PDB file of C-alpha atoms in Angstrom:
ATOM      1  CA  MET A 212      43.898  11.889 -25.140  1.00 56.00           C
ATOM      2  CA  ARG A 213      42.448  14.960 -23.416  1.00 62.00           C
ATOM      3  CA  ALA A 214      39.245  14.659 -25.441  1.00 57.00           C
ATOM      4  CA  LEU A 215      38.865  11.024 -24.437  1.00 51.00           C
ATOM      5  CA  ALA A 216      39.398  11.860 -20.751  1.00 52.00           C
ATOM      6  CA  LEU A 217      36.870  14.709 -20.975  1.00 44.00           C
ATOM      7  CA  ALA A 218      34.301  12.448 -22.650  1.00 50.00           C
ATOM      8  CA  ALA A 219      34.751   9.819 -19.928  1.00 49.00           C
ATOM      9  CA  LEU A 220      34.380  12.458 -17.224  1.00 46.00           C
ATOM     10  CA  LEU A 221      31.201  13.872 -18.762  1.00 50.00           C
ATOM     11  CA  ALA A 222      29.712  10.416 -19.193  1.00 52.00           C
ATOM     12  CA  SER A 223      30.356   9.573 -15.547  1.00 52.00           C
ATOM     13  CA  CYS A 224      28.658  12.811 -14.462  1.00 58.00           C
ATOM     14  CA  ALA A 225      25.432  12.165 -16.355  1.00 64.00           C
ATOM     15  CA  ALA A 226      22.442  12.716 -14.131  1.00 68.00           C
ATOM     16  CA  PRO A 227      20.576   9.575 -13.132  1.00 70.00           C
ATOM     17  CA  PRO A 228      17.054   9.285 -14.519  1.00 73.00           C
ATOM     18  CA  THR A 229      14.454  11.102 -12.481  1.00 89.00           C
ATOM     19  CA  HIS A 230      11.792   8.476 -13.241  1.00 93.00           C
ATOM     20  CA  VAL A 231      11.608   4.761 -13.866  1.00 95.00           C
ATOM     21  CA  GLN A 232       9.036   2.491 -15.436  1.00 97.00           C
ATOM     22  CA  THR A 233       8.197  -0.547 -13.356  1.00 98.00           C
ATOM     23  CA  THR A 234       6.212  -3.353 -14.916  1.00 98.00           C
ATOM     24  CA  LEU A 235       4.594  -5.995 -12.717  1.00 98.00           C
ATOM     25  CA  TYR A 236       3.441  -9.288 -14.224  1.00 97.00           C
ATOM     26  CA  LEU A 237       0.527 -10.511 -12.105  1.00 97.00           C
ATOM     27  CA  GLY A 238      -0.302 -14.149 -12.798  1.00 95.00           C
ATOM     28  CA  ARG A 239      -3.978 -14.999 -12.421  1.00 96.00           C
ATOM     29  CA  ALA A 240      -3.657 -18.773 -11.915  1.00 94.00           C
ATOM     30  CA  ILE A 241      -4.197 -19.612  -8.249  1.00 92.00           C
ATOM     31  CA  PRO A 242      -1.767 -22.341  -7.134  1.00 87.00           C
ATOM     32  CA  ALA A 243      -4.442 -24.025  -4.984  1.00 89.00           C
ATOM     33  CA  GLY A 244      -6.723 -24.164  -8.048  1.00 92.00           C
ATOM     34  CA  GLY A 245      -8.786 -21.789 -10.107  1.00 95.00           C
ATOM     35  CA  VAL A 246      -8.128 -18.390 -11.593  1.00 96.00           C
ATOM     36  CA  VAL A 247      -8.409 -14.864 -10.213  1.00 97.00           C
ATOM     37  CA  ASP A 248     -11.708 -13.804 -11.792  1.00 97.00           C
ATOM     38  CA  ASP A 249     -12.543 -10.410 -13.255  1.00 97.00           C
ATOM     39  CA  ARG A 250     -14.509  -9.315 -10.179  1.00 98.00           C
ATOM     40  CA  ALA A 251     -11.572 -10.097  -7.872  1.00 98.00           C
ATOM     41  CA  VAL A 252      -9.313  -8.092 -10.211  1.00 98.00           C
ATOM     42  CA  GLU A 253     -11.729  -5.130 -10.111  1.00 97.00           C
ATOM     43  CA  VAL A 254     -11.780  -5.203  -6.312  1.00 98.00           C
ATOM     44  CA  PHE A 255      -7.962  -5.478  -6.130  1.00 98.00           C
ATOM     45  CA  VAL A 256      -7.510  -2.551  -8.521  1.00 98.00           C
ATOM     46  CA  ALA A 257      -9.997  -0.402  -6.605  1.00 97.00           C
ATOM     47  CA  ASP A 258      -8.809  -1.124  -3.080  1.00 97.00           C
ATOM     48  CA  THR A 259      -5.088  -1.736  -3.575  1.00 98.00           C
ATOM     49  CA  VAL A 260      -3.703  -0.492  -6.889  1.00 98.00           C
ATOM     50  CA  ALA A 261      -5.578   2.820  -6.995  1.00 97.00           C
ATOM     51  CA  ARG A 262      -4.831   3.467  -3.306  1.00 97.00           C
ATOM     52  CA  HIS A 263      -1.070   2.860  -3.643  1.00 98.00           C
ATOM     53  CA  LEU A 264      -0.688   4.400  -7.113  1.00 97.00           C
ATOM     54  CA  PRO A 265      -2.981   7.448  -7.180  1.00 96.00           C
ATOM     55  CA  ALA A 266      -0.824   9.247  -9.783  1.00 93.00           C
ATOM     56  CA  GLY A 267      -1.796   6.621 -12.350  1.00 95.00           C
ATOM     57  CA  PHE A 268      -1.051   3.252 -13.864  1.00 97.00           C
ATOM     58  CA  THR A 269      -1.821   1.127 -16.907  1.00 98.00           C
ATOM     59  CA  LEU A 270      -3.276  -2.369 -16.684  1.00 97.00           C
ATOM     60  CA  ILE A 271      -3.127  -4.708 -19.677  1.00 98.00           C
ATOM     61  CA  ALA A 272      -4.619  -8.215 -19.907  1.00 97.00           C
ATOM     62  CA  GLY A 273      -2.447 -10.877 -21.479  1.00 96.00           C
ATOM     63  CA  THR A 274      -1.240 -14.441 -21.363  1.00 96.00           C
ATOM     64  CA  GLY A 275       2.031 -15.339 -19.698  1.00 93.00           C
ATOM     65  CA  GLY A 276       4.203 -18.420 -19.850  1.00 90.00           C
ATOM     66  CA  TRP A 277       6.890 -19.816 -17.594  1.00 85.00           C
ATOM     67  CA  ARG A 278       8.824 -23.071 -17.250  1.00 88.00           C
ATOM     68  CA  ASP A 279       7.930 -25.274 -14.304  1.00 84.00           C
ATOM     69  CA  THR A 280      11.326 -26.310 -12.944  1.00 85.00           C
ATOM     70  CA  GLY A 281       9.846 -29.448 -11.401  1.00 88.00           C
ATOM     71  CA  THR A 282       8.343 -30.855 -14.589  1.00 91.00           C
ATOM     72  CA  GLY A 283      10.225 -28.920 -17.276  1.00 93.00           C
ATOM     73  CA  ARG A 284       6.874 -28.060 -18.891  1.00 93.00           C
ATOM     74  CA  THR A 285       5.905 -24.596 -20.039  1.00 94.00           C
ATOM     75  CA  ILE A 286       2.893 -23.371 -18.118  1.00 88.00           C
ATOM     76  CA  THR A 287       0.640 -20.638 -19.507  1.00 93.00           C
ATOM     77  CA  GLU A 288      -1.819 -18.575 -17.546  1.00 94.00           C
ATOM     78  CA  PRO A 289      -3.867 -15.416 -17.851  1.00 96.00           C
ATOM     79  CA  THR A 290      -1.760 -12.493 -16.680  1.00 97.00           C
ATOM     80  CA  LEU A 291      -2.204  -8.822 -15.880  1.00 97.00           C
ATOM     81  CA  VAL A 292       0.582  -6.454 -16.851  1.00 98.00           C
ATOM     82  CA  LEU A 293       0.678  -3.418 -14.562  1.00 98.00           C
ATOM     83  CA  ILE A 294       2.833  -0.527 -15.822  1.00 98.00           C
ATOM     84  CA  VAL A 295       3.754   2.319 -13.510  1.00 97.00           C
ATOM     85  CA  LEU A 296       5.893   5.423 -14.076  1.00 96.00           C
ATOM     86  CA  HIS A 297       7.262   6.767 -10.823  1.00 94.00           C
ATOM     87  CA  PRO A 298      10.131   8.827  -9.430  1.00 92.00           C
ATOM     88  CA  SER A 299      13.416   6.959  -9.092  1.00 91.00           C
ATOM     89  CA  GLY A 300      13.887   5.583  -5.624  1.00 88.00           C
ATOM     90  CA  GLU A 301      10.181   5.554  -4.781  1.00 90.00           C
ATOM     91  CA  ARG A 302       9.561   1.827  -5.089  1.00 91.00           C
ATOM     92  CA  GLY A 303       7.502   1.431  -1.921  1.00 95.00           C
ATOM     93  CA  PRO A 304       4.021   1.776  -3.428  1.00 97.00           C
ATOM     94  CA  VAL A 305       4.805  -0.564  -6.334  1.00 97.00           C
ATOM     95  CA  GLU A 306       6.327  -3.117  -3.962  1.00 97.00           C
ATOM     96  CA  ALA A 307       3.211  -2.879  -1.771  1.00 98.00           C
ATOM     97  CA  VAL A 308       1.016  -3.742  -4.770  1.00 98.00           C
ATOM     98  CA  ALA A 309       3.227  -6.708  -5.715  1.00 98.00           C
ATOM     99  CA  ARG A 310       3.224  -8.045  -2.128  1.00 98.00           C
ATOM    100  CA  ALA A 311      -0.539  -7.608  -1.821  1.00 98.00           C
ATOM    101  CA  TRP A 312      -1.165  -9.530  -5.074  1.00 98.00           C
ATOM    102  CA  ALA A 313       1.102 -12.393  -3.996  1.00 97.00           C
ATOM    103  CA  GLU A 314      -0.471 -12.600  -0.537  1.00 97.00           C
ATOM    104  CA  ARG A 315      -4.089 -12.252  -1.601  1.00 97.00           C
ATOM    105  CA  PHE A 316      -3.919 -14.799  -4.423  1.00 96.00           C
ATOM    106  CA  GLY A 317      -1.295 -17.204  -3.076  1.00 93.00           C
ATOM    107  CA  GLN A 318       1.351 -16.423  -5.696  1.00 91.00           C
ATOM    108  CA  GLN A 319       4.948 -17.565  -5.201  1.00 86.00           C
ATOM    109  CA  SER A 320       6.222 -14.367  -6.764  1.00 88.00           C
ATOM    110  CA  VAL A 321       5.443 -11.369  -8.950  1.00 95.00           C
ATOM    111  CA  LEU A 322       7.832 -10.637 -11.806  1.00 95.00           C
ATOM    112  CA  ARG A 323       9.109  -7.035 -11.720  1.00 96.00           C
ATOM    113  CA  VAL A 324      10.995  -5.218 -14.455  1.00 97.00           C
ATOM    114  CA  GLU A 325      12.346  -1.720 -13.880  1.00 96.00           C
ATOM    115  CA  LEU A 326      13.718   0.501 -16.646  1.00 96.00           C
ATOM    116  CA  PRO A 327      15.066   4.054 -16.542  1.00 95.00           C
ATOM    117  CA  VAL A 328      12.933   6.640 -18.332  1.00 93.00           C
ATOM    118  CA  SER A 329      15.044   8.976 -20.436  1.00 86.00           C
ATOM    119  CA  ASP A 330      12.237  11.186 -21.701  1.00 84.00           C
ATOM    120  CA  LEU A 331       9.012  11.768 -19.771  1.00 81.00           C
ATOM    121  CA  ARG A 332       6.461  14.313 -21.005  1.00 82.00           C
ATOM    122  CA  PHE A 333       2.819  15.024 -20.328  1.00 79.00           C
TER     123      PHE A 333
END
């Protein structure tokens, strides 16, 4: 019984992760029509992403899919996946990038996924 209580106590005292990985999924389909072209992406990365995330980031091109709740159809679109490692609790710069993408390209939302990083080495 004592061992179980000690294990529970130690588990509850585990230090929170010092860093998190946030992934932003940036859809390139423009709701009013068209697609965010490569030049617009280059400009956005240079003037927004690099400015807010000077410590570094990874940008991956892909294709995303989502279900249109109005029609029930699955919609696919070119997507950028932006991966950022940052200190826990410092979400401001990543949020600024997500807001800027949504505003600049008329997006309803930007999907964000945040995961704790248990082992970070350089």
